[in-house]
Coordinates of C-alpha atoms in Angstrom, one line a residue:
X1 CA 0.0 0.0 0.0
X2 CA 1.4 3.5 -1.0
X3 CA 1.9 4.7 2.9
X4 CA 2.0 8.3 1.9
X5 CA -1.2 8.2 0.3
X6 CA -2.6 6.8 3.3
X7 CA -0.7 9.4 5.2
X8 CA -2.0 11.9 3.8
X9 CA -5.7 10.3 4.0
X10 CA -5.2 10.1 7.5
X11 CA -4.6 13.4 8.3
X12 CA -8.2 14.7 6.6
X13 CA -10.0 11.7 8.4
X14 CA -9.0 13.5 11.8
X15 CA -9.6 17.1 10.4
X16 CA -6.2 18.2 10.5
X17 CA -6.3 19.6 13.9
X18 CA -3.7 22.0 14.4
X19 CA -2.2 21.9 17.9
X20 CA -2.0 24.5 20.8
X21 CA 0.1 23.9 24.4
X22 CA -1.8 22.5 27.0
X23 CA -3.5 24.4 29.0
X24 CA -3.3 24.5 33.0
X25 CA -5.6 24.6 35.7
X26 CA -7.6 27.6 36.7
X27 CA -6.0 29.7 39.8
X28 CA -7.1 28.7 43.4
X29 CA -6.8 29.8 47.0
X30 CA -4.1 27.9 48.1
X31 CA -4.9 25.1 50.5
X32 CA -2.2 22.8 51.8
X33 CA 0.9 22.4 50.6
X34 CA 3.2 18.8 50.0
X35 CA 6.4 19.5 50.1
X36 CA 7.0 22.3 47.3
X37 CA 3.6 22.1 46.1
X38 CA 0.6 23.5 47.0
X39 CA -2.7 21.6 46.4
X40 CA -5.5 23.5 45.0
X41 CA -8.4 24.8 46.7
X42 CA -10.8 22.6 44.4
X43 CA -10.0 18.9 44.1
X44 CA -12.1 18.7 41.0
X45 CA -10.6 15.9 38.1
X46 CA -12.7 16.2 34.3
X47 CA -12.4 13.2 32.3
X48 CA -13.6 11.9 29.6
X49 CA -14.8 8.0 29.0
X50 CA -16.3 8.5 25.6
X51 CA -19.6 6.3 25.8
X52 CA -22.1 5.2 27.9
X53 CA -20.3 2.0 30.7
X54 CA -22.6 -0.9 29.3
X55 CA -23.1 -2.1 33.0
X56 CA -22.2 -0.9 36.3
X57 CA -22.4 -4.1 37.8
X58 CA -18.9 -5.6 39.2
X59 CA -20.2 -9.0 38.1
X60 CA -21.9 -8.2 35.0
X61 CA -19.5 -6.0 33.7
X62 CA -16.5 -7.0 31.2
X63 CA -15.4 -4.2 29.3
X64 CA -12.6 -1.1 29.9
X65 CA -15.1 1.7 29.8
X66 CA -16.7 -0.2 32.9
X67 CA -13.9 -1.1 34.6
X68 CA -12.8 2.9 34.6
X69 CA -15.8 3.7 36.8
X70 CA -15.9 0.5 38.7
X71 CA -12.4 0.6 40.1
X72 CA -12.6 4.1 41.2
X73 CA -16.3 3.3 43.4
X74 CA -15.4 -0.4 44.5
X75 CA -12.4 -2.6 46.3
X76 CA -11.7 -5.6 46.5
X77 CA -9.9 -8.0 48.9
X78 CA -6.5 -6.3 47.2
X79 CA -5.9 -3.3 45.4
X80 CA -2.6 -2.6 42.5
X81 CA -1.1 0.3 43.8
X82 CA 0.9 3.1 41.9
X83 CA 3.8 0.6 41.6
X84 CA 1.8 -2.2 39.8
X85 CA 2.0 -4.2 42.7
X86 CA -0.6 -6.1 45.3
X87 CA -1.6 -4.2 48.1
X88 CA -4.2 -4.6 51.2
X89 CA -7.4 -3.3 50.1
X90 CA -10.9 -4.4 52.0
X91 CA -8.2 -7.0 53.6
X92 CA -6.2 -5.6 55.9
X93 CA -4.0 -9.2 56.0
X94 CA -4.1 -12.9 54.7
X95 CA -2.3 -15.9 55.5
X96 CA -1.6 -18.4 52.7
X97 CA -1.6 -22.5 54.0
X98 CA 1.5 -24.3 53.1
X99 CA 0.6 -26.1 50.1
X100 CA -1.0 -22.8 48.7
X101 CA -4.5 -24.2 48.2
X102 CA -6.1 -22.4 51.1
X103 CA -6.2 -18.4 51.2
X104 CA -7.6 -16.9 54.5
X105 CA -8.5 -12.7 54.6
X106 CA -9.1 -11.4 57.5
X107 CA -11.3 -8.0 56.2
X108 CA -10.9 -4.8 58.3
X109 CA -13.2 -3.6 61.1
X110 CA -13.6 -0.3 59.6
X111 CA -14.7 -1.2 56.2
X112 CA -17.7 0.8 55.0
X113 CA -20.4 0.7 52.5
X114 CA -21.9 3.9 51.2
X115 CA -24.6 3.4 53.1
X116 CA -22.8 2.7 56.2
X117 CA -23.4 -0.9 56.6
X118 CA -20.5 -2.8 57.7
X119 CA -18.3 -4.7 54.5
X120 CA -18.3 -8.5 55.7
X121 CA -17.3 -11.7 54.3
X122 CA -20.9 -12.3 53.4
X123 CA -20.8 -9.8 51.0
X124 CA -17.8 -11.4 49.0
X125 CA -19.3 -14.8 49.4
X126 CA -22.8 -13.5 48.0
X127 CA -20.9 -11.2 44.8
X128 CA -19.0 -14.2 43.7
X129 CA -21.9 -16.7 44.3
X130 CA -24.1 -15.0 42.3
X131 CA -21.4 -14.8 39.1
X132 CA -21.1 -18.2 39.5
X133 CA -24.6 -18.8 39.7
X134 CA -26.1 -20.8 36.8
X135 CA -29.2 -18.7 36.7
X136 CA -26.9 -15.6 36.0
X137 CA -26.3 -15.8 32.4
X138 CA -24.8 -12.8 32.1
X139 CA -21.9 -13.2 34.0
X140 CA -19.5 -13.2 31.3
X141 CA -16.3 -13.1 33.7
X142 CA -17.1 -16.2 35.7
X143 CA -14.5 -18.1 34.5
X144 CA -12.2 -15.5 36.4
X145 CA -13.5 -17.6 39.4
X146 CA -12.3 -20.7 38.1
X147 CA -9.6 -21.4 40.2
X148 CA -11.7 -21.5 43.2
X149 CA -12.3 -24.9 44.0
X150 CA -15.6 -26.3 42.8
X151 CA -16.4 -23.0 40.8
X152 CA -16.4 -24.2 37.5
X153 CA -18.0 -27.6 38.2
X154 CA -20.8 -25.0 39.9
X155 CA -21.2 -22.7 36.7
X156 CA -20.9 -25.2 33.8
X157 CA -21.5 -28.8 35.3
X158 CA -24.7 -28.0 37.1
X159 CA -22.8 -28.6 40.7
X160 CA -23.9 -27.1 43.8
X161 CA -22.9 -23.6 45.0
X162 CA -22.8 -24.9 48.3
X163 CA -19.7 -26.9 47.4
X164 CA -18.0 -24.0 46.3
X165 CA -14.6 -23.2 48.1
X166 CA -15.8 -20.3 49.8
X167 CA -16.5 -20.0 53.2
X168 CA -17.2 -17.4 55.7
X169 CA -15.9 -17.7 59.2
X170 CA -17.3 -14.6 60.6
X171 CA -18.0 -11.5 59.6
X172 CA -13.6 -10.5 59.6
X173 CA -12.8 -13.8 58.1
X174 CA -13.0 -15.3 54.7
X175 CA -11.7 -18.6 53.9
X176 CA -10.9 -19.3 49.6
X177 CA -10.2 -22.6 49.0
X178 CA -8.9 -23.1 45.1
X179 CA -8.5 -26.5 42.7
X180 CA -4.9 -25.9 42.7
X181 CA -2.1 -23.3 43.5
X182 CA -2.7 -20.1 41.4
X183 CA 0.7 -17.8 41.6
X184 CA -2.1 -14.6 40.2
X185 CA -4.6 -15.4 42.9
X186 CA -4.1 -12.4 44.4
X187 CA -4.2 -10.1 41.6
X188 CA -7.2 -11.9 41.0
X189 CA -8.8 -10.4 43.9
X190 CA -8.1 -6.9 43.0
X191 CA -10.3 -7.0 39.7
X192 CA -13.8 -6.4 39.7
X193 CA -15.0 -9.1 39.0
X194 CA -14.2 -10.2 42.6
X195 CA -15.6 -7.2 44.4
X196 CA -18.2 -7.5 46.9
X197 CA -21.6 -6.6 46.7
X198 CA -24.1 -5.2 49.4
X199 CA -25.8 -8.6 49.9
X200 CA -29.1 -6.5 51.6
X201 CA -29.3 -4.2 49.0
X202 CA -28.9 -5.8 46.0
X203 CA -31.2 -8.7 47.5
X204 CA -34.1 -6.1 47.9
X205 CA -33.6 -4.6 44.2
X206 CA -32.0 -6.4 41.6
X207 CA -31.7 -3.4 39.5
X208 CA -29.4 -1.8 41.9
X209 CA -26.6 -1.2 39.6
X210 CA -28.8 0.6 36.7
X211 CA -28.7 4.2 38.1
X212 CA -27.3 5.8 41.0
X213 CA -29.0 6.8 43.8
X214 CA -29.4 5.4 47.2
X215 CA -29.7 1.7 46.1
X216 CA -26.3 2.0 44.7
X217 CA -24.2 1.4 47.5
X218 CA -20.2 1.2 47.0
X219 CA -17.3 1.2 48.9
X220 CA -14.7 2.3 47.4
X221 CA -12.6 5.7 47.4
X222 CA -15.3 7.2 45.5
X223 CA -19.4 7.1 45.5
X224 CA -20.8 7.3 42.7
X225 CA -23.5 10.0 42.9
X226 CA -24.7 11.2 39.7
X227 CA -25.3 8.9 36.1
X228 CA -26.7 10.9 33.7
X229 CA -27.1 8.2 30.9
X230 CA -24.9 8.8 27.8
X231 CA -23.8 12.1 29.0
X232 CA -21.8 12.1 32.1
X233 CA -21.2 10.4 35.5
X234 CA -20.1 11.9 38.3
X235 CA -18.3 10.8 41.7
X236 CA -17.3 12.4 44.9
X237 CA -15.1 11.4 47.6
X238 CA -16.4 9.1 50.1
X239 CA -15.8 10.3 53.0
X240 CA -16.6 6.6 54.9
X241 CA -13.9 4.8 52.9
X242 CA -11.2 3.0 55.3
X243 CA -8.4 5.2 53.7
X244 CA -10.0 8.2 53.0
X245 CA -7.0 10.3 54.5
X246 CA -5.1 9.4 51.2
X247 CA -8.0 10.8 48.6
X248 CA -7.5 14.4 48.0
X249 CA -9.7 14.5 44.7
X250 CA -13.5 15.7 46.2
X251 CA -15.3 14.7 42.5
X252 CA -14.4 13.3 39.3
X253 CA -16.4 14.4 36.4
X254 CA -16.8 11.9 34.0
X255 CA -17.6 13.0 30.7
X256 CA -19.5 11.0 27.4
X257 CA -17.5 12.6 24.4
X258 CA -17.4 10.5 21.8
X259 CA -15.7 12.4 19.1
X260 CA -12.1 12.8 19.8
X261 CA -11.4 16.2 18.2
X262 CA -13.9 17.8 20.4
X263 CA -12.5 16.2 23.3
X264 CA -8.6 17.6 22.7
X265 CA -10.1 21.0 22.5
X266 CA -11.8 20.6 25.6
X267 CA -8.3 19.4 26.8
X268 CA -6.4 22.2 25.2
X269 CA -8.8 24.4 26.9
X270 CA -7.9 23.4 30.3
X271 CA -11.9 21.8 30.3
X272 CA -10.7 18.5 30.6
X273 CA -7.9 17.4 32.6
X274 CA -7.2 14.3 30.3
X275 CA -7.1 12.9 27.0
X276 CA -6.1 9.8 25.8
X277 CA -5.7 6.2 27.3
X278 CA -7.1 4.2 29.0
X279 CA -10.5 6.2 28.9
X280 CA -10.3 8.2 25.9
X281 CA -8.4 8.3 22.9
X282 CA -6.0 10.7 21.2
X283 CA -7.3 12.1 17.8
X284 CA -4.9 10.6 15.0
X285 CA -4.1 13.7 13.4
X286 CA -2.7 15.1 16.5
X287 CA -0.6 12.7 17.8
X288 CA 2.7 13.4 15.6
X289 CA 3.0 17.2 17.2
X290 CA 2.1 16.3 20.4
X291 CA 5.1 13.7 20.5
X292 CA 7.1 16.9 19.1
X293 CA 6.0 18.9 21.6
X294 CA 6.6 16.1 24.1
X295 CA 3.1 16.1 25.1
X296 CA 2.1 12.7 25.0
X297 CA 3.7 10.0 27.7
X298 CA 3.5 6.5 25.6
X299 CA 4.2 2.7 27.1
X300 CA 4.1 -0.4 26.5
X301 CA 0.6 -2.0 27.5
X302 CA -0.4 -5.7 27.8
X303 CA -3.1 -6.0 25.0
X304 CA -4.1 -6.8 21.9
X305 CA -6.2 -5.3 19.2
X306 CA -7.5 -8.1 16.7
X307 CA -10.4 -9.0 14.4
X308 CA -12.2 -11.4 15.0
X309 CA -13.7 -14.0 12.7
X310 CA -16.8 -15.3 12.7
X311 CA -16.4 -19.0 12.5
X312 CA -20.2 -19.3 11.7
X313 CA -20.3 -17.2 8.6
X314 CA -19.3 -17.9 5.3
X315 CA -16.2 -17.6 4.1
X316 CA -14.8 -16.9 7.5
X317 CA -15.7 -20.8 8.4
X318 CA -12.4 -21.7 6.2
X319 CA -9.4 -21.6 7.7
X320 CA -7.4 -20.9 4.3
X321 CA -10.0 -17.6 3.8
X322 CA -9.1 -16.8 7.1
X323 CA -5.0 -17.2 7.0
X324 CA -5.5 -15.2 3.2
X325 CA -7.1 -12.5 5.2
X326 CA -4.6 -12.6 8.0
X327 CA -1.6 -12.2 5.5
X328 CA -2.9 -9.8 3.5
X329 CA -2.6 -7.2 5.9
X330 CA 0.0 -4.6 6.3
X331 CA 0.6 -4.1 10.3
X332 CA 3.7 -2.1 9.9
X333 CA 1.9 0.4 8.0
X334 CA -1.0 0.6 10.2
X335 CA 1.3 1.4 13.0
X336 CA 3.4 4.0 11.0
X337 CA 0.4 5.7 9.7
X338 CA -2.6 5.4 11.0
X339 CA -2.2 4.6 14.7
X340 CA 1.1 6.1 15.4
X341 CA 1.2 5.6 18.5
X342 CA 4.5 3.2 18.4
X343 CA 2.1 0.0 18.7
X344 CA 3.8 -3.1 17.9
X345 CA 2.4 -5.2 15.1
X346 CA 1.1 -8.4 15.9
X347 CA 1.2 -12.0 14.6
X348 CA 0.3 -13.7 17.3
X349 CA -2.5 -14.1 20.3
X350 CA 0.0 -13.2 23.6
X351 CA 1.8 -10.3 24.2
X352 CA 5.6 -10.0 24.3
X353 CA 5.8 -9.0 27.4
X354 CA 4.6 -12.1 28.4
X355 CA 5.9 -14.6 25.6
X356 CA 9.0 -12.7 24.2
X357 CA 8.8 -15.4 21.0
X358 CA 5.8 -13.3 19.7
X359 CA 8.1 -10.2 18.9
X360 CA 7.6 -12.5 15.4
X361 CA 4.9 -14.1 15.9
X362 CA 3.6 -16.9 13.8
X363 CA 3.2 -15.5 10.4
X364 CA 5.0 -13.0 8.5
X365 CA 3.2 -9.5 8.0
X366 CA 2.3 -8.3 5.0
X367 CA 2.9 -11.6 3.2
X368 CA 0.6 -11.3 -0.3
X369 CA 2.1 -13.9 -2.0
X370 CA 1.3 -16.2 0.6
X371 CA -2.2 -14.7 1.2
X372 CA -3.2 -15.2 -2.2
X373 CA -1.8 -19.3 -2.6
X374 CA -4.4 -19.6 0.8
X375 CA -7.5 -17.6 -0.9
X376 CA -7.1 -20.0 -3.7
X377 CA -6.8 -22.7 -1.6
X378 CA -10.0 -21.2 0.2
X379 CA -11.8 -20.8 -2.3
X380 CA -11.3 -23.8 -4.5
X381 CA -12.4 -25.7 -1.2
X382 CA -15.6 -23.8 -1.2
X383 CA -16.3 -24.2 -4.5
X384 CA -16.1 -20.2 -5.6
X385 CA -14.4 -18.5 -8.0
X386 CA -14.8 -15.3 -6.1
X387 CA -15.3 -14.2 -2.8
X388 CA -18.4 -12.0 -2.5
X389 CA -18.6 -8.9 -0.1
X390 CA -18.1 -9.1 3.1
X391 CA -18.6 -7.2 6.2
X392 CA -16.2 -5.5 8.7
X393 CA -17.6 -4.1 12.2
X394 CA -16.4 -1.8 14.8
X395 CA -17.7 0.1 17.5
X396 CA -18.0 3.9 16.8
X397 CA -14.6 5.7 16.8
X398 CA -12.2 7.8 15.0
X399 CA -9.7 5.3 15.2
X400 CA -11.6 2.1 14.7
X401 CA -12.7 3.8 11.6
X402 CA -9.5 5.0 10.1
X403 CA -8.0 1.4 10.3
X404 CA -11.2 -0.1 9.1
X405 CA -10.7 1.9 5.9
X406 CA -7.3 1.4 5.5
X407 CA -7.8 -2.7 5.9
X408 CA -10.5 -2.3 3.5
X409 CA -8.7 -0.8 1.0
X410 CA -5.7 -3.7 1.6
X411 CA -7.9 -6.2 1.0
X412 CA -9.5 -5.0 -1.6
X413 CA -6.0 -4.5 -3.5
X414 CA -4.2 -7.8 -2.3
X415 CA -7.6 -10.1 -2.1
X416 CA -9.7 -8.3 -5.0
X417 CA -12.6 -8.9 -2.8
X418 CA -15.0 -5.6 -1.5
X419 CA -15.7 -5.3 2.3
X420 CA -18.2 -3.0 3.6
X421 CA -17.2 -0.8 6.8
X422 CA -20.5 -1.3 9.6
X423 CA -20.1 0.9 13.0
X424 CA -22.5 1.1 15.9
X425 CA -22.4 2.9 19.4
X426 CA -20.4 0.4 21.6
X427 CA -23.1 -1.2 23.5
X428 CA -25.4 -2.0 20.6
X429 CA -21.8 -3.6 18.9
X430 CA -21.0 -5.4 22.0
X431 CA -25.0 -6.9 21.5
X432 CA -24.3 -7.8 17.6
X433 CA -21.0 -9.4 18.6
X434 CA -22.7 -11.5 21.6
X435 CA -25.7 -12.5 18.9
X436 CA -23.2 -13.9 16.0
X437 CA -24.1 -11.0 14.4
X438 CA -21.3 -10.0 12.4
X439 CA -18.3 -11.7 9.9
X440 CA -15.6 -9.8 10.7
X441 CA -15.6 -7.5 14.3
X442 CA -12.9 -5.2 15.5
X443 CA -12.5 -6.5 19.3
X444 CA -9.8 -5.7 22.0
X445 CA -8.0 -7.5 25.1
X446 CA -6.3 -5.8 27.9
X447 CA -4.7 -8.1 30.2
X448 CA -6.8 -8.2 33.6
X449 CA -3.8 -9.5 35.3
X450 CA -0.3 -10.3 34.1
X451 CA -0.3 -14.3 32.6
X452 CA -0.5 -16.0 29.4
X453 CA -3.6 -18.0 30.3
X454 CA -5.5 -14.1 30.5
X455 CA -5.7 -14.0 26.6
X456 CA -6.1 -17.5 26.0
X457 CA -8.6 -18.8 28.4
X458 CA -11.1 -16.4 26.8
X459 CA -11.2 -19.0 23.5
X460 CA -11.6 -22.0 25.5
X461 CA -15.2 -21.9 24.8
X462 CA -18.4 -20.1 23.1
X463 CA -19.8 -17.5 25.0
X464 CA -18.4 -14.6 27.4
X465 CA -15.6 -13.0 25.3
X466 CA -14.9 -14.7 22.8
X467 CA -17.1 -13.8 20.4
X468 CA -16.1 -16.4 17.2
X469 CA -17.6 -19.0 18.1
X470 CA -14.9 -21.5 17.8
X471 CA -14.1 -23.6 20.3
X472 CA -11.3 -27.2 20.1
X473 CA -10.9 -29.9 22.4
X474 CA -7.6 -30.3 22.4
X475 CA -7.4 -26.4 22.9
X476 CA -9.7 -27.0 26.3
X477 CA -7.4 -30.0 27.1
X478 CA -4.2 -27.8 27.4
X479 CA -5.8 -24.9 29.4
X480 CA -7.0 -27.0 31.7
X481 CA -4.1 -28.9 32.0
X482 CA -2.1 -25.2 32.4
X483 CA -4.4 -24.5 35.5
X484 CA -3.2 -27.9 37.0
X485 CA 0.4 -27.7 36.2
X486 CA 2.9 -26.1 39.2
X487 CA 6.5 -26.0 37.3
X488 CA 6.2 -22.6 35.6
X489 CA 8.5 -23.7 32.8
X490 CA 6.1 -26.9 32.1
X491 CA 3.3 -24.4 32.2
X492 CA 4.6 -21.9 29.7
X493 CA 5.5 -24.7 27.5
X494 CA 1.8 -26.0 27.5
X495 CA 0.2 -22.2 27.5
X496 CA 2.8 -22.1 24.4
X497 CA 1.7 -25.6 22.5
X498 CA -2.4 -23.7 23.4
X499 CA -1.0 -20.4 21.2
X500 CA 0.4 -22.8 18.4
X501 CA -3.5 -24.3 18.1
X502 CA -5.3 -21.1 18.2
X503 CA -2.8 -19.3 15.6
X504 CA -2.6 -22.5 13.0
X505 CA -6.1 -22.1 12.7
X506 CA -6.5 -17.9 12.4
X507 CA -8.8 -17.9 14.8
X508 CA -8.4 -14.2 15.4
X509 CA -6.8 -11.8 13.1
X510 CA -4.1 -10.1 15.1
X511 CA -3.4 -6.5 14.4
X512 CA -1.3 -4.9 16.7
X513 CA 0.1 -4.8 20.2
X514 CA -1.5 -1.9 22.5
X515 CA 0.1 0.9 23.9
X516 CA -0.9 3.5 26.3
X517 CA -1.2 6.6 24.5
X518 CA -2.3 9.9 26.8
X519 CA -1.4 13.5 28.0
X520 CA -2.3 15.6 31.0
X521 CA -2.7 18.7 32.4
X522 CA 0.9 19.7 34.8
X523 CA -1.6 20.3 37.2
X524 CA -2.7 16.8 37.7
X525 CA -0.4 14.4 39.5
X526 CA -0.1 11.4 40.9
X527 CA -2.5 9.5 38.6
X528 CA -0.7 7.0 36.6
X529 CA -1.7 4.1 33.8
X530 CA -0.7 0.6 34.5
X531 CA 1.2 -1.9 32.2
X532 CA -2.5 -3.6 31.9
X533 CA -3.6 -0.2 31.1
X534 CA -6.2 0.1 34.8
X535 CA -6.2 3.7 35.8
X536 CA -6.1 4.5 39.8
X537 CA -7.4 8.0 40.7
X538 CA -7.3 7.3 44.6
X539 CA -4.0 9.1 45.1
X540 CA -4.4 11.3 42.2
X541 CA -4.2 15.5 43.2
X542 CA -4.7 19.0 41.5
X543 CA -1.8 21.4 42.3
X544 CA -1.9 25.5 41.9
X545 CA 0.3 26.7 39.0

């Protein structure tokens, strides 16, 4: 593909936004100083998270937009600090039994809900209960659960909850029992998916979670207190939380911007305090002069960004059609021109930071010759002479949309076959996705915790995440058997032999390798992105400038 034409194609797709300096905060009274700064007198963080958070739910939720909200009103057992590393959150300690089976938290006296009822083990044992609860189908992350002993066989295999290896002491004590030792146990606990729910409140109104209000009762460094649906959310310190010395921010405004340009202004106004990742994104065409102007901080981040095949729909149920389309992709030029946010390209399912082998990948990028030998091996096998149109989704966004045309016009070149570009608002694409509703769908992974089996247990069967409806035995076999497994080289080696399965067949189309991507105001400190790309505002601050 000509990558200055695309270049250039780029650059009117994002409305060639010419770039101002950043603005800073307003002036303040000057409250308290921290060494040589001086906070400001309002402790008031704008944001924006682009859409509407398709649930507010810790166990229904599954997506990054979510988890932004969720992590700043909940905690869980743990909580990753700063530093990327496992702190005491509603635990203040646990002891682990010698053959690292048994976990036992002891949760702290002064934990709070929002509405001041005491946080208890009951609460933890109810929140995960009901994920795993059969009658819950839409408790997508329940297979985060799994290594809890007798979880699985609860969810799937129709086994009682009652057997579940949960067990509550009293109301301080907590006793997790799991199949085998898990080394990411605890990191477990920090992700929403394990937070607890107010078992009173969300027994007397299942709909607590849909709107916030009194029934929505949290308890973590922030409440939220205002969801105005598709437009904004707000929070405000909660004043009850256990370390509520450490928060300084009094509200976080949460704002529903979807297009990007307007959002930057907003940023460049001093109107927002943030733009970019994980929340938001940073318009294409600005990106190159903000990394000029060294605007822009940019890491590495354990994630991928892939298409996903629907193994349901013609052609995509042939693997040839699906290796031709693989292939016939350019990655390098994607991230060059389009993305340009020094993304990796990516030919394989894990990221390198966990398997450095996939630096290469399986497959070589951009490799038409080879595309085209599988296409006619595809098609032949299918008994076409041509492929007909086909259909690429994605969720609404400038970005999305500006590497949906630029694959569109690859294929079109290297396959000679016509794809027509489908976007919806994010919740109604999660919905088509879910419903097989779709042949090829832009999709996303951020690591919820840093291990292999995060990216790859989300294939080991239909349903939840993984959207392509694909699923192999001998795929299954070696996850399970990687759950089982306590050498760590052993267990990379069978995570590995998993990867090797899933790629021979193109069950995904890998693109590229996330990074985080995002600026802020000088003003703002403290707040930093992780490597899984969570975002902690609970020791985040505004200074005076």
């Amino acid at each position: 593909m000509n990558l200055k034409k695309w270049s250039i194609l780029t650059l009117v797709f994002a409305m060639s936004i010419l770039l101002a300096a950043c603005g800073g905060g307003d002036d303040g009274a000057k409250k308290e100083s921290t060494g040589e700064e001086t906070l400001a007198e309002e402790q008031v963080l704008d944001v924006n998270i682009k859409s509407e958070p398709p649930s507010l739910h810790p166990g229904m939720s599954t997506d990054t937009t979510s988890g932004a909200v969720l992590d700043q009103v909940f905690e869980g057992l743990t909580r990753v600090n700063q530093d990327s590393e496992i702190e005491e959150g509603m635990a203040e300690s646990w002891e682990v039994s010698d053959d690292e089976k048994t976990y036992t938290f002891k949760i702290r006296e002064d934990a709070t809900w929002t509405n001041g009822d005491p946080v208890t083990a009951k609460d933890f044992e109810f929140a995960w209960k009901w994920v795993l609860n059969p009658e819950n189908p839409n408790a997508d992350y329940a297979y985060q659960l799994y290594p809890i002993k007798g979880a699985e066989d609860a969810k799937e295999n129709d086994g009682s909850l009652d057997d579940v290896g949960i067990t509550v002491e009293d109301d301080q004590t907590l006793v997790v029992e799991l199949e085998q030792p898990t080394e990411y146990f605890l990191e477990l606990t920090a992700f929403y998916t394990y937070y607890p729910i107010n078992e009173k409140v969300a027994t007397a109104n299942e709909e607590w979670s849909l709107e916030a209000g009194e029934d929505y009762v949290s308890n973590g460094p922030f409440e939220l207190v205002d969801w105005a649906h598709k437009d904004s959310i707000t929070l405000e310190k909660n004043e009850d939380y256990w370390d509520a010395e450490t928060v300084k921010l009094e509200t976080i405004n949460m704002s529903m911007i979807e297009e990007e340009a307007t959002a930057l202004q907003l940023f460049q106004n001093g109107d927002l305090d943030w733009v970019g990742d994980p929340t938001d994104s940073v318009p294409l065409a600005a990106i190159q002069s903000m990394k000029e102007n060294d605007e822009l901080e940019i890491s590495d981040r354990a994630g991928l960004y892939y298409y996903s095949f629907n193994h349901e729909e013609e052609p995509f149920n042939n693997e040839n059609i699906r290796k031709a389309f693989a292939l016939a992709m350019d990655r390098q030029s994607i991230v060059d021109n389009v993305t340009q946010g020094e993304q990796k390209p990516a030919m394989a399912l894990v990221p390198p930071s966990m398997f450095e082998e996939n630096e290469e990948g399986y497959f070589k990028d951009n490799d038409i010759e080879k595309a085209k030998e599988y296409l006619e091996k595809g098609l032949e096998e299918m008994g076409l002479d041509k492929l007909p149109t086909v259909s690429l989704s994605y969720n609404t966004d400038e970005g999305h949309a500006a590497i949906a045309q630029a694959v569109q016009e690859m294929w079109k070149n290297n396959l000679e076959v016509d794809v027509e570009l489908s976007n919806e608002e994010w919740a109604v694409f999660l919905d088509s996705m879910g419903e097989g509703d779709y042949q090829v769908g832009r999709m996303g992974w951020i690591a919820d915790f840093n291990d292999a089996i995060n990216f790859l247990e989300i294939f080991e069967s239909v349903g939840g995440n993984n959207y392509t409806n694909w699923e192999d035995d001998e795929y299954k076999k070696l996850i399970k058997e990687s759950r089982t497994e306590l050498d760590t080289d052993k267990r990379r080696e069978i995570l590995r032999e998993a990867e090797e399965i899933f790629m021979d067949e193109m069950v995904i189309n890998p693109i590229y390798f996330y990074t985080n991507l995002y600026a802020h105001q000088t003003n703002v400190k403290d707040i930093t992105v992780s490597p899984i790309g969570n975002i902690q505002y609970k020791w985040g601050y505004i200074t005076e400038e």
